[in-house]
């Protein structure tokens, strides 16, 4: 049987953001508003013996993601920022980052440059 293994970490971060260009039917999003952002990171590993220790990955992701005022950043932007960091530090492996507002709606981004894996 052929398998693929991933590790996954999840955390939350309190933050504020806004969408100044929101359409009229979502005008309330133009003002700064608060969310609990739910973040999930998935990373491919090549074996099942803690190639990347998930507690270490979690400890690394939390400060990189940050908290507080995210300005105009969307869930897509927040996920992409973390993905860029991870792809640089863990090159050539599939990684995805999901960011959800209040665990209801959000975005998932994945790196596509995973040659050599």
Short mmCIF file of N, CA and C in Angstrom, two decimals:
data_model
loop_
_atom_site.label_atom_id
_atom_site.label_comp_id
_atom_site.label_asym_id
_atom_site.label_seq_id
_atom_site.Cartn_x
_atom_site.Cartn_y
_atom_site.Cartn_z
N UNK A 1 0.85 -1.18 0.00
CA UNK A 1 0.00 0.00 0.00
C UNK A 1 0.89 1.24 0.00
N UNK A 2 0.58 2.15 -0.85
CA UNK A 2 1.34 3.41 -0.92
C UNK A 2 0.59 4.48 -0.11
N UNK A 3 1.33 5.18 0.74
CA UNK A 3 0.71 6.21 1.57
C UNK A 3 1.50 7.51 1.48
N UNK A 4 0.85 8.56 1.87
CA UNK A 4 1.47 9.88 2.00
C UNK A 4 1.14 10.37 3.40
N UNK A 5 2.14 10.85 4.11
CA UNK A 5 1.92 11.34 5.48
C UNK A 5 2.03 12.86 5.53
N UNK A 6 1.16 13.45 6.31
CA UNK A 6 1.21 14.88 6.61
C UNK A 6 1.15 15.04 8.11
N UNK A 7 1.75 16.11 8.60
CA UNK A 7 1.50 16.51 9.97
C UNK A 7 0.60 17.73 9.91
N UNK A 8 -0.14 17.96 10.97
CA UNK A 8 -1.06 19.10 11.01
C UNK A 8 -1.00 19.74 12.39
N UNK A 9 -1.04 21.06 12.39
CA UNK A 9 -1.12 21.81 13.64
C UNK A 9 -2.24 22.83 13.51
N UNK A 10 -2.87 23.14 14.63
CA UNK A 10 -3.97 24.11 14.67
C UNK A 10 -3.75 25.05 15.84
N UNK A 11 -4.15 26.30 15.63
CA UNK A 11 -4.10 27.27 16.71
C UNK A 11 -5.08 28.39 16.40
N UNK A 12 -5.32 29.24 17.39
CA UNK A 12 -6.18 30.40 17.20
C UNK A 12 -5.40 31.66 17.50
N UNK A 13 -5.87 32.75 16.90
CA UNK A 13 -5.26 34.06 17.14
C UNK A 13 -6.36 35.11 17.10
N UNK A 14 -6.41 35.94 18.13
CA UNK A 14 -7.35 37.04 18.14
C UNK A 14 -6.80 38.16 17.26
N UNK A 15 -7.67 38.74 16.44
CA UNK A 15 -7.20 39.82 15.59
C UNK A 15 -8.33 40.67 15.06
N UNK A 16 -7.92 41.80 14.50
CA UNK A 16 -8.84 42.76 13.89
C UNK A 16 -8.38 43.01 12.46
N UNK A 17 -9.34 43.21 11.59
CA UNK A 17 -9.02 43.62 10.22
C UNK A 17 -10.23 44.31 9.63
N UNK A 18 -10.07 44.80 8.42
CA UNK A 18 -11.17 45.46 7.72
C UNK A 18 -10.99 45.26 6.22
N UNK A 19 -12.05 45.54 5.48
CA UNK A 19 -12.04 45.44 4.02
C UNK A 19 -12.60 46.76 3.48
N UNK A 20 -11.74 47.75 3.29
CA UNK A 20 -12.20 49.08 2.87
C UNK A 20 -12.98 49.08 1.57
N UNK A 21 -12.72 48.13 0.67
CA UNK A 21 -13.40 48.09 -0.63
C UNK A 21 -14.60 47.15 -0.64
N UNK A 22 -15.10 46.80 0.53
CA UNK A 22 -16.24 45.88 0.59
C UNK A 22 -17.42 46.45 -0.19
N UNK A 23 -18.17 45.59 -0.90
CA UNK A 23 -19.35 46.07 -1.62
C UNK A 23 -20.42 46.56 -0.65
N UNK A 24 -21.35 47.32 -1.16
CA UNK A 24 -22.38 47.92 -0.31
C UNK A 24 -23.14 46.90 0.53
N UNK A 25 -23.43 45.74 -0.03
CA UNK A 25 -24.20 44.76 0.75
C UNK A 25 -23.37 44.13 1.87
N UNK A 26 -22.07 44.42 1.91
CA UNK A 26 -21.20 43.99 3.01
C UNK A 26 -20.46 45.20 3.60
N UNK A 27 -21.12 46.33 3.60
CA UNK A 27 -20.49 47.59 4.05
C UNK A 27 -19.95 47.50 5.47
N UNK A 28 -20.55 46.70 6.31
CA UNK A 28 -20.09 46.55 7.70
C UNK A 28 -18.65 46.04 7.78
N UNK A 29 -18.17 45.38 6.73
CA UNK A 29 -16.80 44.87 6.73
C UNK A 29 -15.76 45.96 6.48
N UNK A 30 -16.22 47.14 6.10
CA UNK A 30 -15.29 48.26 5.85
C UNK A 30 -14.67 48.76 7.15
N UNK A 31 -15.38 48.61 8.24
CA UNK A 31 -14.88 49.05 9.54
C UNK A 31 -14.07 47.92 10.18
N UNK A 32 -13.10 48.31 10.98
CA UNK A 32 -12.29 47.32 11.68
C UNK A 32 -13.20 46.48 12.58
N UNK A 33 -13.03 45.17 12.49
CA UNK A 33 -13.85 44.25 13.29
C UNK A 33 -12.99 43.10 13.79
N UNK A 34 -13.46 42.48 14.85
CA UNK A 34 -12.69 41.44 15.56
C UNK A 34 -13.11 40.04 15.12
N UNK A 35 -12.11 39.17 15.09
CA UNK A 35 -12.34 37.75 14.85
C UNK A 35 -11.42 36.94 15.76
N UNK A 36 -11.80 35.72 15.98
CA UNK A 36 -10.85 34.70 16.40
C UNK A 36 -10.52 33.95 15.12
N UNK A 37 -9.26 34.06 14.68
CA UNK A 37 -8.82 33.38 13.48
C UNK A 37 -8.40 31.96 13.86
N UNK A 38 -8.96 30.99 13.17
CA UNK A 38 -8.61 29.58 13.35
C UNK A 38 -7.67 29.20 12.22
N UNK A 39 -6.49 28.74 12.58
CA UNK A 39 -5.44 28.47 11.60
C UNK A 39 -5.09 26.98 11.64
N UNK A 40 -4.96 26.40 10.46
CA UNK A 40 -4.48 25.02 10.36
C UNK A 40 -3.37 24.96 9.32
N UNK A 41 -2.27 24.33 9.69
CA UNK A 41 -1.14 24.11 8.79
C UNK A 41 -0.98 22.62 8.59
N UNK A 42 -0.84 22.21 7.32
CA UNK A 42 -0.56 20.81 6.98
C UNK A 42 0.73 20.77 6.18
N UNK A 43 1.59 19.82 6.52
CA UNK A 43 2.89 19.72 5.85
C UNK A 43 3.21 18.25 5.58
N UNK A 44 3.60 17.98 4.35
CA UNK A 44 4.00 16.62 3.97
C UNK A 44 5.30 16.25 4.66
N UNK A 45 5.38 15.03 5.13
CA UNK A 45 6.62 14.48 5.68
C UNK A 45 6.94 13.20 4.91
N UNK A 46 8.21 12.83 4.91
CA UNK A 46 8.64 11.69 4.10
C UNK A 46 8.71 10.38 4.87
N UNK A 47 8.60 10.43 6.18
CA UNK A 47 8.55 9.20 6.97
C UNK A 47 7.72 9.46 8.22
N UNK A 48 7.46 8.39 8.95
CA UNK A 48 6.52 8.45 10.07
C UNK A 48 7.20 8.61 11.42
N UNK A 49 8.43 8.99 11.45
CA UNK A 49 9.17 9.07 12.72
C UNK A 49 9.59 10.49 13.06
N UNK A 50 8.65 11.40 13.03
CA UNK A 50 8.86 12.77 13.47
C UNK A 50 9.97 13.48 12.69
N UNK A 51 9.89 13.37 11.39
CA UNK A 51 10.81 14.13 10.53
C UNK A 51 10.74 15.61 10.89
N UNK A 52 9.53 16.09 11.07
CA UNK A 52 9.29 17.44 11.60
C UNK A 52 8.40 17.23 12.82
N UNK A 53 8.87 17.63 13.98
CA UNK A 53 8.09 17.46 15.22
C UNK A 53 6.96 18.47 15.21
N UNK A 54 5.72 18.01 15.31
CA UNK A 54 4.61 18.94 15.17
C UNK A 54 4.51 19.94 16.30
N UNK A 55 4.98 19.62 17.50
CA UNK A 55 5.00 20.64 18.56
C UNK A 55 5.96 21.78 18.21
N UNK A 56 7.08 21.44 17.59
CA UNK A 56 8.03 22.48 17.15
C UNK A 56 7.41 23.32 16.03
N UNK A 57 6.73 22.66 15.10
CA UNK A 57 6.07 23.40 14.02
C UNK A 57 5.03 24.35 14.59
N UNK A 58 4.24 23.88 15.53
CA UNK A 58 3.23 24.73 16.16
C UNK A 58 3.88 25.94 16.83
N UNK A 59 4.93 25.69 17.60
CA UNK A 59 5.62 26.79 18.29
C UNK A 59 6.22 27.78 17.31
N UNK A 60 6.59 27.33 16.14
CA UNK A 60 7.15 28.21 15.11
C UNK A 60 6.06 29.04 14.42
N UNK A 61 4.92 28.43 14.17
CA UNK A 61 3.85 29.10 13.42
C UNK A 61 3.16 30.21 14.20
N UNK A 62 2.95 30.01 15.48
CA UNK A 62 2.16 30.97 16.26
C UNK A 62 2.74 32.38 16.22
N UNK A 63 4.02 32.59 16.51
CA UNK A 63 4.54 33.96 16.46
C UNK A 63 4.65 34.52 15.04
N UNK A 64 4.86 33.64 14.06
CA UNK A 64 4.94 34.12 12.68
C UNK A 64 3.57 34.64 12.24
N UNK A 65 2.52 33.93 12.58
CA UNK A 65 1.17 34.38 12.21
C UNK A 65 0.84 35.68 12.93
N UNK A 66 1.14 35.74 14.21
CA UNK A 66 0.90 36.95 14.98
C UNK A 66 -0.52 37.05 15.49
N UNK A 67 -0.83 38.24 16.01
CA UNK A 67 -2.17 38.53 16.53
C UNK A 67 -2.30 40.04 16.60
N UNK A 68 -3.50 40.51 16.83
CA UNK A 68 -3.71 41.95 16.95
C UNK A 68 -4.26 42.55 15.67
N UNK A 69 -3.75 43.71 15.31
CA UNK A 69 -4.26 44.46 14.17
C UNK A 69 -3.63 43.95 12.87
N UNK A 70 -4.43 43.32 12.04
CA UNK A 70 -3.95 42.81 10.75
C UNK A 70 -4.25 43.78 9.61
N UNK A 71 -4.72 44.96 9.93
CA UNK A 71 -4.97 45.97 8.90
C UNK A 71 -6.01 45.52 7.89
N UNK A 72 -5.65 45.61 6.61
CA UNK A 72 -6.57 45.24 5.52
C UNK A 72 -6.38 43.79 5.08
N UNK A 73 -5.56 43.04 5.77
CA UNK A 73 -5.23 41.67 5.33
C UNK A 73 -6.45 40.75 5.39
N UNK A 74 -6.68 40.06 4.30
CA UNK A 74 -7.75 39.06 4.21
C UNK A 74 -7.25 37.72 4.76
N UNK A 75 -8.15 36.76 4.88
CA UNK A 75 -7.74 35.41 5.27
C UNK A 75 -6.74 34.85 4.26
N UNK A 76 -6.97 35.12 2.97
CA UNK A 76 -6.04 34.65 1.94
C UNK A 76 -4.65 35.24 2.15
N UNK A 77 -4.59 36.53 2.46
CA UNK A 77 -3.31 37.19 2.68
C UNK A 77 -2.62 36.66 3.92
N UNK A 78 -3.35 36.49 5.00
CA UNK A 78 -2.76 35.97 6.24
C UNK A 78 -2.22 34.56 6.02
N UNK A 79 -2.98 33.73 5.32
CA UNK A 79 -2.52 32.37 5.04
C UNK A 79 -1.29 32.37 4.14
N UNK A 80 -1.27 33.24 3.15
CA UNK A 80 -0.14 33.31 2.22
C UNK A 80 1.13 33.77 2.92
N UNK A 81 1.01 34.71 3.84
CA UNK A 81 2.19 35.17 4.60
C UNK A 81 2.83 34.02 5.36
N UNK A 82 2.01 33.24 6.05
CA UNK A 82 2.54 32.12 6.81
C UNK A 82 3.09 31.05 5.86
N UNK A 83 2.39 30.80 4.76
CA UNK A 83 2.87 29.81 3.79
C UNK A 83 4.23 30.20 3.23
N UNK A 84 4.43 31.46 2.89
CA UNK A 84 5.73 31.90 2.37
C UNK A 84 6.84 31.62 3.37
N UNK A 85 6.59 31.92 4.62
CA UNK A 85 7.59 31.65 5.66
C UNK A 85 7.90 30.15 5.71
N UNK A 86 6.87 29.33 5.77
CA UNK A 86 7.07 27.89 5.91
C UNK A 86 7.74 27.29 4.68
N UNK A 87 7.34 27.73 3.50
CA UNK A 87 7.94 27.20 2.26
C UNK A 87 9.42 27.54 2.19
N UNK A 88 9.81 28.68 2.74
CA UNK A 88 11.22 29.06 2.77
C UNK A 88 12.01 28.18 3.76
N UNK A 89 11.41 27.91 4.91
CA UNK A 89 12.09 27.14 5.95
C UNK A 89 11.97 25.62 5.77
N UNK A 90 10.98 25.19 5.00
CA UNK A 90 10.78 23.76 4.72
C UNK A 90 10.57 23.61 3.22
N UNK A 91 11.63 23.79 2.43
CA UNK A 91 11.47 23.83 0.97
C UNK A 91 11.12 22.46 0.36
N UNK A 92 10.52 22.53 -0.80
CA UNK A 92 10.25 21.37 -1.65
C UNK A 92 9.34 20.33 -1.01
N UNK A 93 8.37 20.80 -0.26
CA UNK A 93 7.39 19.87 0.29
C UNK A 93 6.02 20.53 0.24
N UNK A 94 4.98 19.76 -0.03
CA UNK A 94 3.63 20.32 -0.03
C UNK A 94 3.25 20.84 1.36
N UNK A 95 2.74 22.05 1.37
CA UNK A 95 2.27 22.70 2.60
C UNK A 95 0.97 23.40 2.27
N UNK A 96 0.02 23.35 3.18
CA UNK A 96 -1.19 24.16 3.04
C UNK A 96 -1.43 24.90 4.35
N UNK A 97 -2.00 26.09 4.21
CA UNK A 97 -2.36 26.90 5.37
C UNK A 97 -3.81 27.33 5.18
N UNK A 98 -4.63 27.07 6.18
CA UNK A 98 -6.02 27.49 6.18
C UNK A 98 -6.23 28.51 7.29
N UNK A 99 -6.95 29.58 6.98
CA UNK A 99 -7.28 30.60 7.97
C UNK A 99 -8.78 30.85 7.89
N UNK A 100 -9.47 30.65 9.01
CA UNK A 100 -10.91 30.84 9.08
C UNK A 100 -11.26 31.92 10.08
N UNK A 101 -12.24 32.74 9.74
CA UNK A 101 -12.77 33.74 10.66
C UNK A 101 -13.81 33.06 11.55
N UNK A 102 -13.54 33.05 12.84
CA UNK A 102 -14.48 32.50 13.82
C UNK A 102 -14.87 31.06 13.51
N UNK A 103 -13.99 30.35 12.84
CA UNK A 103 -14.17 28.94 12.46
C UNK A 103 -15.39 28.72 11.58
N UNK A 104 -15.76 29.74 10.80
CA UNK A 104 -16.94 29.64 9.94
C UNK A 104 -16.59 29.70 8.46
N UNK A 105 -15.86 30.70 8.06
CA UNK A 105 -15.55 30.91 6.64
C UNK A 105 -14.11 31.39 6.54
N UNK A 106 -13.42 30.97 5.49
CA UNK A 106 -12.02 31.36 5.38
C UNK A 106 -11.42 30.96 4.06
N UNK A 107 -10.11 30.76 4.07
CA UNK A 107 -9.36 30.49 2.85
C UNK A 107 -8.30 29.44 3.12
N UNK A 108 -7.96 28.70 2.07
CA UNK A 108 -6.88 27.72 2.12
C UNK A 108 -5.93 28.04 0.98
N UNK A 109 -4.64 28.13 1.28
CA UNK A 109 -3.63 28.32 0.24
C UNK A 109 -2.63 27.17 0.31
N UNK A 110 -2.12 26.79 -0.86
CA UNK A 110 -1.16 25.69 -0.96
C UNK A 110 -0.01 26.12 -1.85
N UNK A 111 1.17 25.65 -1.53
CA UNK A 111 2.30 25.92 -2.42
C UNK A 111 2.26 24.91 -3.56
N UNK A 112 2.72 25.35 -4.73
CA UNK A 112 2.71 24.49 -5.90
C UNK A 112 4.11 24.04 -6.30
N UNK A 113 5.14 24.70 -5.80
CA UNK A 113 6.52 24.36 -6.14
C UNK A 113 7.03 23.32 -5.15
N UNK A 114 6.74 22.08 -5.43
CA UNK A 114 7.13 21.02 -4.50
C UNK A 114 8.01 19.99 -5.18
N UNK A 115 8.75 20.40 -6.19
CA UNK A 115 9.65 19.46 -6.85
C UNK A 115 10.67 18.94 -5.84
N UNK A 116 11.22 17.82 -6.09
CA UNK A 116 12.21 17.15 -5.23
C UNK A 116 11.57 16.43 -4.05
N UNK A 117 10.28 16.38 -3.94
CA UNK A 117 9.65 15.71 -2.79
C UNK A 117 9.34 14.28 -3.14
#
